[in-house]
XYZ file of C-alpha atoms in Angstrom:
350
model
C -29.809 -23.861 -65.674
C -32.506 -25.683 -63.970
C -29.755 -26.509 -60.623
C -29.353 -22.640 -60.684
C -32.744 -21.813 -60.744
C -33.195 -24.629 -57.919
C -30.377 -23.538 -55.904
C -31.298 -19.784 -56.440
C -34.862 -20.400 -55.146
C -33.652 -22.555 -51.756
C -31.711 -18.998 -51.312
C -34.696 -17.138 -51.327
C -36.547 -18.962 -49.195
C -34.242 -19.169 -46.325
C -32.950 -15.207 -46.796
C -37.573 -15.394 -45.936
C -37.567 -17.560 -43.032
C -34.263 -16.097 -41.827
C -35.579 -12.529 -41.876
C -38.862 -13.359 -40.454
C -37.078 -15.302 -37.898
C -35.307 -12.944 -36.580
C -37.857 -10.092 -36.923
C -39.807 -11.952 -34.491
C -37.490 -12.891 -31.825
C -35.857 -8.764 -32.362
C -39.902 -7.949 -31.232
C -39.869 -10.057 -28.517
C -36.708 -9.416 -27.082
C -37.581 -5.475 -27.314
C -40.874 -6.035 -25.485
C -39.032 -8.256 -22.674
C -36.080 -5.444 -22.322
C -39.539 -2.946 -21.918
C -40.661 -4.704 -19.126
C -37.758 -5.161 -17.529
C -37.205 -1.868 -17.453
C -40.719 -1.038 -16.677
C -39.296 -3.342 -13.238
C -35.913 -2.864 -12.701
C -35.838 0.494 -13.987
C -33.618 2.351 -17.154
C -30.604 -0.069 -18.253
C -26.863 1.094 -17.727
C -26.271 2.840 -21.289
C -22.669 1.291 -20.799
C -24.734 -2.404 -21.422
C -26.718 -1.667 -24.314
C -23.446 0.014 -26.221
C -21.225 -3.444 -24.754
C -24.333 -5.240 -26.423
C -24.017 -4.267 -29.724
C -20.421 -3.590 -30.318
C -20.299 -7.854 -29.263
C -23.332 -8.209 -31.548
C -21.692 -6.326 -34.464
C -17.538 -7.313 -33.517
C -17.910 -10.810 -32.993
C -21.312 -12.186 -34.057
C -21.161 -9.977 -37.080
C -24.615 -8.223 -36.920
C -26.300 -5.549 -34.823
C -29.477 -7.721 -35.272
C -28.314 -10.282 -32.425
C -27.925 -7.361 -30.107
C -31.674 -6.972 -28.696
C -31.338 -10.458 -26.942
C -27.910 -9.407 -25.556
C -29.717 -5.644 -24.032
C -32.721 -7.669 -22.555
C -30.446 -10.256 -20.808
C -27.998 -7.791 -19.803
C -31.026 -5.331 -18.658
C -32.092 -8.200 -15.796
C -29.496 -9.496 -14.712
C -27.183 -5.947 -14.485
C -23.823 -6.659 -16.435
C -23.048 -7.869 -19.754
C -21.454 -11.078 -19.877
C -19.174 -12.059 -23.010
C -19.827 -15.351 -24.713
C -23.753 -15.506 -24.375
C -25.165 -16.852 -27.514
C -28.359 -14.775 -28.464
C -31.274 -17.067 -29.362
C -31.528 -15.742 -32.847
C -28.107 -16.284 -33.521
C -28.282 -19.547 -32.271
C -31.760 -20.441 -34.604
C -29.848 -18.993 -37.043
C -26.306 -19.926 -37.255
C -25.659 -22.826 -35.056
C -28.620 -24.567 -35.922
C -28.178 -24.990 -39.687
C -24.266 -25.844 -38.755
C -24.692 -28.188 -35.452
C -27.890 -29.676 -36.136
C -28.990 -29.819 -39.481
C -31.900 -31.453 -40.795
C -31.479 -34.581 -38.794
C -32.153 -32.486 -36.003
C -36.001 -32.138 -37.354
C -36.366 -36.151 -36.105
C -36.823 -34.687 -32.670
C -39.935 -33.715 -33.810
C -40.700 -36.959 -35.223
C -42.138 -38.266 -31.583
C -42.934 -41.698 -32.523
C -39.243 -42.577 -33.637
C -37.950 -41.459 -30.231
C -38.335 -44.803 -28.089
C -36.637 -46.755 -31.197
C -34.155 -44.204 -32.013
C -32.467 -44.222 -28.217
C -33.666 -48.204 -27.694
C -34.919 -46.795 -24.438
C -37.333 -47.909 -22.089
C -37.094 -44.233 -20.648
C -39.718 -43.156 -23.171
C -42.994 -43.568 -21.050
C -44.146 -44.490 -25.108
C -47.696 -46.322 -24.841
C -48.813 -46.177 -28.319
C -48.620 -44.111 -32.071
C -50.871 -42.296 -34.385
C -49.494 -42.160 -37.713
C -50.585 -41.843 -41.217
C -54.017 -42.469 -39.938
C -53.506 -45.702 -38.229
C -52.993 -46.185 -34.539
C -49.784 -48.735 -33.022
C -48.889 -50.446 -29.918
C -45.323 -48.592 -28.745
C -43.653 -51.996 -30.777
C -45.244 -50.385 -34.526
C -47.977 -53.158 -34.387
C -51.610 -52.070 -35.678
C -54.404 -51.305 -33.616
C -57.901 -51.315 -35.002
C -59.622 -47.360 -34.442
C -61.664 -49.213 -31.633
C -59.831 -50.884 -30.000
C -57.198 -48.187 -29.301
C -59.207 -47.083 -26.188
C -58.991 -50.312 -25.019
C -55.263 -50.910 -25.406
C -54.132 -47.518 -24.364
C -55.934 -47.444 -21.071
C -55.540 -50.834 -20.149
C -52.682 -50.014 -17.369
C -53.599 -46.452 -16.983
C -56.730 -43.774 -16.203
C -54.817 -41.095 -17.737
C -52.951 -40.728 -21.201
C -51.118 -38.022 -23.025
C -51.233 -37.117 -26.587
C -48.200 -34.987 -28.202
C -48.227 -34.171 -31.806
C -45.474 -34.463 -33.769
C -43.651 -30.891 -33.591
C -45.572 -30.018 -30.532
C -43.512 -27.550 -28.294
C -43.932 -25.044 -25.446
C -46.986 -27.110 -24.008
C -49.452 -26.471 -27.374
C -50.552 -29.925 -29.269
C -50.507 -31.773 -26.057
C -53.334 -33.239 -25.000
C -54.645 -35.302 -21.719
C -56.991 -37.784 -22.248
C -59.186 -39.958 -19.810
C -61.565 -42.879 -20.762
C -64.555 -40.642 -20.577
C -63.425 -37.982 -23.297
C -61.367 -39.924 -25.206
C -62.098 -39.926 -28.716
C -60.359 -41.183 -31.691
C -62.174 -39.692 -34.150
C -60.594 -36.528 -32.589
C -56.964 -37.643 -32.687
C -57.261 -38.698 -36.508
C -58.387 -34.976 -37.164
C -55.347 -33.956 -34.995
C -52.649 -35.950 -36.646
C -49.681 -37.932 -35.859
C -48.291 -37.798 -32.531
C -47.298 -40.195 -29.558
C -49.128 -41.569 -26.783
C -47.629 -41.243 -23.404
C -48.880 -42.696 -19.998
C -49.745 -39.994 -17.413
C -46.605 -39.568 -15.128
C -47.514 -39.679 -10.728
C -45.070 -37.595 -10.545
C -42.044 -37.676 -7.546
C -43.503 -36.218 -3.860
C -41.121 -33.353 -4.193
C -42.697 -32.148 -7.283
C -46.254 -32.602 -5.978
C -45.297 -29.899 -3.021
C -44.266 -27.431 -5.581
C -47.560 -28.218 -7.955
C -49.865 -31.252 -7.875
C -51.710 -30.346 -11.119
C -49.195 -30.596 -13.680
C -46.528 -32.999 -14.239
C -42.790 -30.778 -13.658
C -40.242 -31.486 -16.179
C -36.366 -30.865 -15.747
C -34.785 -29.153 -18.818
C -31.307 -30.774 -19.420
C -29.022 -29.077 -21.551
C -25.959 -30.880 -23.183
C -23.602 -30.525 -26.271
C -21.387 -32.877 -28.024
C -17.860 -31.645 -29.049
C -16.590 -32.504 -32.098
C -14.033 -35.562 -30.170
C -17.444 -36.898 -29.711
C -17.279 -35.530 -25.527
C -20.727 -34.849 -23.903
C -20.923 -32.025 -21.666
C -23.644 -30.514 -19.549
C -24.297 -26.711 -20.423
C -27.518 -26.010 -18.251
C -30.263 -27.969 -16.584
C -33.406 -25.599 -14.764
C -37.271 -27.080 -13.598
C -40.462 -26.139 -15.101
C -43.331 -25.859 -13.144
C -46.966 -24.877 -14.266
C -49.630 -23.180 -12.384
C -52.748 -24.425 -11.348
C -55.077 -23.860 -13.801
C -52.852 -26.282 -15.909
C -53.050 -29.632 -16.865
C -49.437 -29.975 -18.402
C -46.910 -27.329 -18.061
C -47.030 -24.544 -20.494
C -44.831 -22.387 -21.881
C -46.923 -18.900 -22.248
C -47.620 -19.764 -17.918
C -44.752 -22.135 -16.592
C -42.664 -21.088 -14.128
C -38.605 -21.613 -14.316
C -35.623 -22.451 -11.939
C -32.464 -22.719 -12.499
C -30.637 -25.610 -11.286
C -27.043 -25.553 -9.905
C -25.163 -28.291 -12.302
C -22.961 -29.607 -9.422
C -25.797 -30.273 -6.273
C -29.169 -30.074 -7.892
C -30.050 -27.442 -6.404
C -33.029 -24.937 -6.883
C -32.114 -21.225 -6.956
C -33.663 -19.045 -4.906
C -35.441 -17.085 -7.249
C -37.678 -18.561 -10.137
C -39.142 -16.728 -13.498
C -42.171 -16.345 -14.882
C -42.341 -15.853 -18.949
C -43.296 -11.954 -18.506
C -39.950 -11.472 -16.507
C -40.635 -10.993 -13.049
C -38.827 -12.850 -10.573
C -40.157 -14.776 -7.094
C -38.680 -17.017 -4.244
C -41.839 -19.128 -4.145
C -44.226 -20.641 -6.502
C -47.357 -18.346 -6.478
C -50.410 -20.839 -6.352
C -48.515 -23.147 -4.100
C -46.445 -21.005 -1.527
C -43.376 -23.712 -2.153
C -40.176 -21.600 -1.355
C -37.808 -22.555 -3.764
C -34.455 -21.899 -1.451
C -32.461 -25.166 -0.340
C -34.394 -27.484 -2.320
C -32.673 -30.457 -3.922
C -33.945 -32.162 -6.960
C -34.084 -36.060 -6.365
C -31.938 -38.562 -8.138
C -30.372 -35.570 -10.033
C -26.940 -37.394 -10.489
C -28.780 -40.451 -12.441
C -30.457 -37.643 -14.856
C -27.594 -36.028 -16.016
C -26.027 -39.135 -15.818
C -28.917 -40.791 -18.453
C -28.783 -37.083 -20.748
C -25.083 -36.840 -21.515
C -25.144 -41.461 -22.107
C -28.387 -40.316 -24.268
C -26.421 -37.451 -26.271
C -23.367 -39.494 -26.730
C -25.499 -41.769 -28.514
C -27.202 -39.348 -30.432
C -23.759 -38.083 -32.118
C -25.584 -36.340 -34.955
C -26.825 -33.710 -33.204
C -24.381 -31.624 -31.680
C -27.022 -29.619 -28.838
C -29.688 -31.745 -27.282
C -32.397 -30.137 -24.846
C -33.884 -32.977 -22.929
C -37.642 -32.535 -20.739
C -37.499 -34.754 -18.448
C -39.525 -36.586 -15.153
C -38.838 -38.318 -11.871
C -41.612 -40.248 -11.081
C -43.376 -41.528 -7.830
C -40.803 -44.595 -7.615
C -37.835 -42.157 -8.015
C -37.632 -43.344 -11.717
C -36.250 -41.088 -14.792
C -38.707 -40.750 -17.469
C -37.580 -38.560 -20.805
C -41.044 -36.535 -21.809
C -38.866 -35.782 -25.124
C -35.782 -34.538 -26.776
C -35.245 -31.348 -28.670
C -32.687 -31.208 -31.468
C -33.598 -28.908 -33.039
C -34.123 -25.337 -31.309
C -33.380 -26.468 -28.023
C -34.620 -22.854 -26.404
C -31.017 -21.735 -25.001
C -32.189 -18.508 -24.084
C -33.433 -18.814 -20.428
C -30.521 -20.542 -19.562
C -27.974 -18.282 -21.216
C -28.866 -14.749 -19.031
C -29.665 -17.198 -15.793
C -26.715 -19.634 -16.085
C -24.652 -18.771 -19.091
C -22.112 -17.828 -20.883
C -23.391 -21.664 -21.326
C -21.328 -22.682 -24.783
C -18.360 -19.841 -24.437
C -15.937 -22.336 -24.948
C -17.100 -23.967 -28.353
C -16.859 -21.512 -30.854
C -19.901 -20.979 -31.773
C -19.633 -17.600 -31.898
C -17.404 -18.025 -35.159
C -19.774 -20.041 -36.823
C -21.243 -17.200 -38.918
C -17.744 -16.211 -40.733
């Protein structure tokens, strides 16, 4: 009786989140097709109807269809095989990633988890102690000392930060650890000089390359999608709610020529900086997909890694983090996608 009532309760609570979940991301993707149509004018009625008979015929719910309008809305057609970000929260995530997929959020196990040196790790908060990046304990005062000892600049990420909130950058002067114990656990990070080419684009913020790989079931690791994000200049790290995407084309490294803001509209150069984003090759782009599909081999539990990572000013690859969890597929679905059309995933759900 008391497994039923257990069991019976766990079903509540998900049907919750699940319908909350997707309530929110059905909102947003309504608002986005608004705007895009508020730019690119009324959508083809032919799309919306191909967008929910897919929804409904093969991913078994009119629900997923507002991401499928919105995506089909900017970029003109409908493309079969894009996974829409609810569906993929939803369905693939419980199925692909699980729970162990949560220890992406877990930021000071990532360094020991991959045994890389890649992790620009410096130091740990956690359970209200503060560690060197090899688990040993620093005393509250003397964590300034240790953690700028090779560097002006640190960066703070709590654990389950995403989308640029819960990160913090720190200098000697406003450093505080009374401030970080009220924050919470999180990882310590030295501040990245980022590579020349990035500095053209925006020298405020630090750009990170989104890498986007999946691991079949034969244990194969693929690339799906890889695009840059840039902030703006009122930033000090790149945000989410103001960053500025490109995609990336998988086989040169190149930029497109257009780039996206999070409200939808569409430019060939960064606004603050004037960088035109036409012809421009990413540096050492080989050796990062290179180091993300060696890094999701060896992370065979989780089937859908989304990796942030940084060249530096020696050419270096630094990983920022890895996301196994809700890796964010949906920008690089309508710009690059059908990304995972060849997986199945769109089965999942029966």
């Amino acid at each position: 009786m008391k497994e039923k009532l257990v069991s019976h309760s766990k079903h509540i609570i998900n049907y919750a989140n699940s319908f909350y979940y997707n309530y929110s991301h059905n909102k947003l993707a309504k608002s986005a097709l608004k705007t895009i149509e508020s730019i690119k004018g009324k959508t083809d009625p032919k799309l919306i109807e191909m967008s929910n008979t897919y929804a409904e015929d093969v991913l078994g719910w009119l629900g997923y269809a507002p991401w499928l309008r919105a995506h089909s809305a900017m970029i003109g057609e409908f493309k079969e095989g894009w996974i829409p970000e609810n569906y993929f929260g939803t369905v693939v995530v419980p199925k692909l990633q699980g729970e162990i997929g949560r220890t992406s959020f877990l930021k000071p196990l990532s360094k020991k988890l991959f045994n890389s040196n890649m992790f620009p790790d410096i130091g740990y908060f956690v359970n209200g102690s503060f560690f060197t990046e090899n688990y040993e304990y620093i005393t509250d005062r003397n964590s300034i000392l240790y953690l700028f000892k090779d560097t002006e600049k640190v960066v703070f990420k709590l654990n389950n930060s995403a989308q640029g909130i819960g990160v913090l950058v720190f200098d000697k002067k406003n450093y505080d650890y009374h401030k970080i114990k009220a924050l919470g656990d999180g990882v310590f990070q030295k501040y990245i000089e980022q590579h020349s080419f990035f500095n053209k684009i925006m020298p405020n913020s630090v750009a990170t390359i989104r890498v986007l790989t999946v691991l079949s079931k034969e244990g194969d690791a693929s690339l799906r999608a890889a695009y840059l994000r840039v902030g703006r200049n009122k930033d000090s790290h790149v945000k989410s709610s103001s960053q500025i995407s490109i995609p990336i084309n998988l086989k040169t490294g190149m930029l497109n020529t257009l780039g996206h803001s999070k409200s939808w509209y569409t430019m060939d150069a960064h606004p603050d900086s004037g960088f035109i984003f036409k012809n421009e090759v990413i540096p050492n782009f080989n050796n990062i997909i290179k180091t993300a599909l060696e890094l999701q081999k060896a992370m065979s539990l989780v089937k859908c890694i989304g990796w942030d990572m940084v060249i530096d000013k020696d050419n270096n690859i630094q990983i920022m983090e890895w996301n196994g969890f809700h890796t964010g597929i949906g920008f690089a679905e309508f710009t690059q996608g059908p990304c995972f059309k060849d997986l199945g995933w769109e089965k999942l759900w029966k």
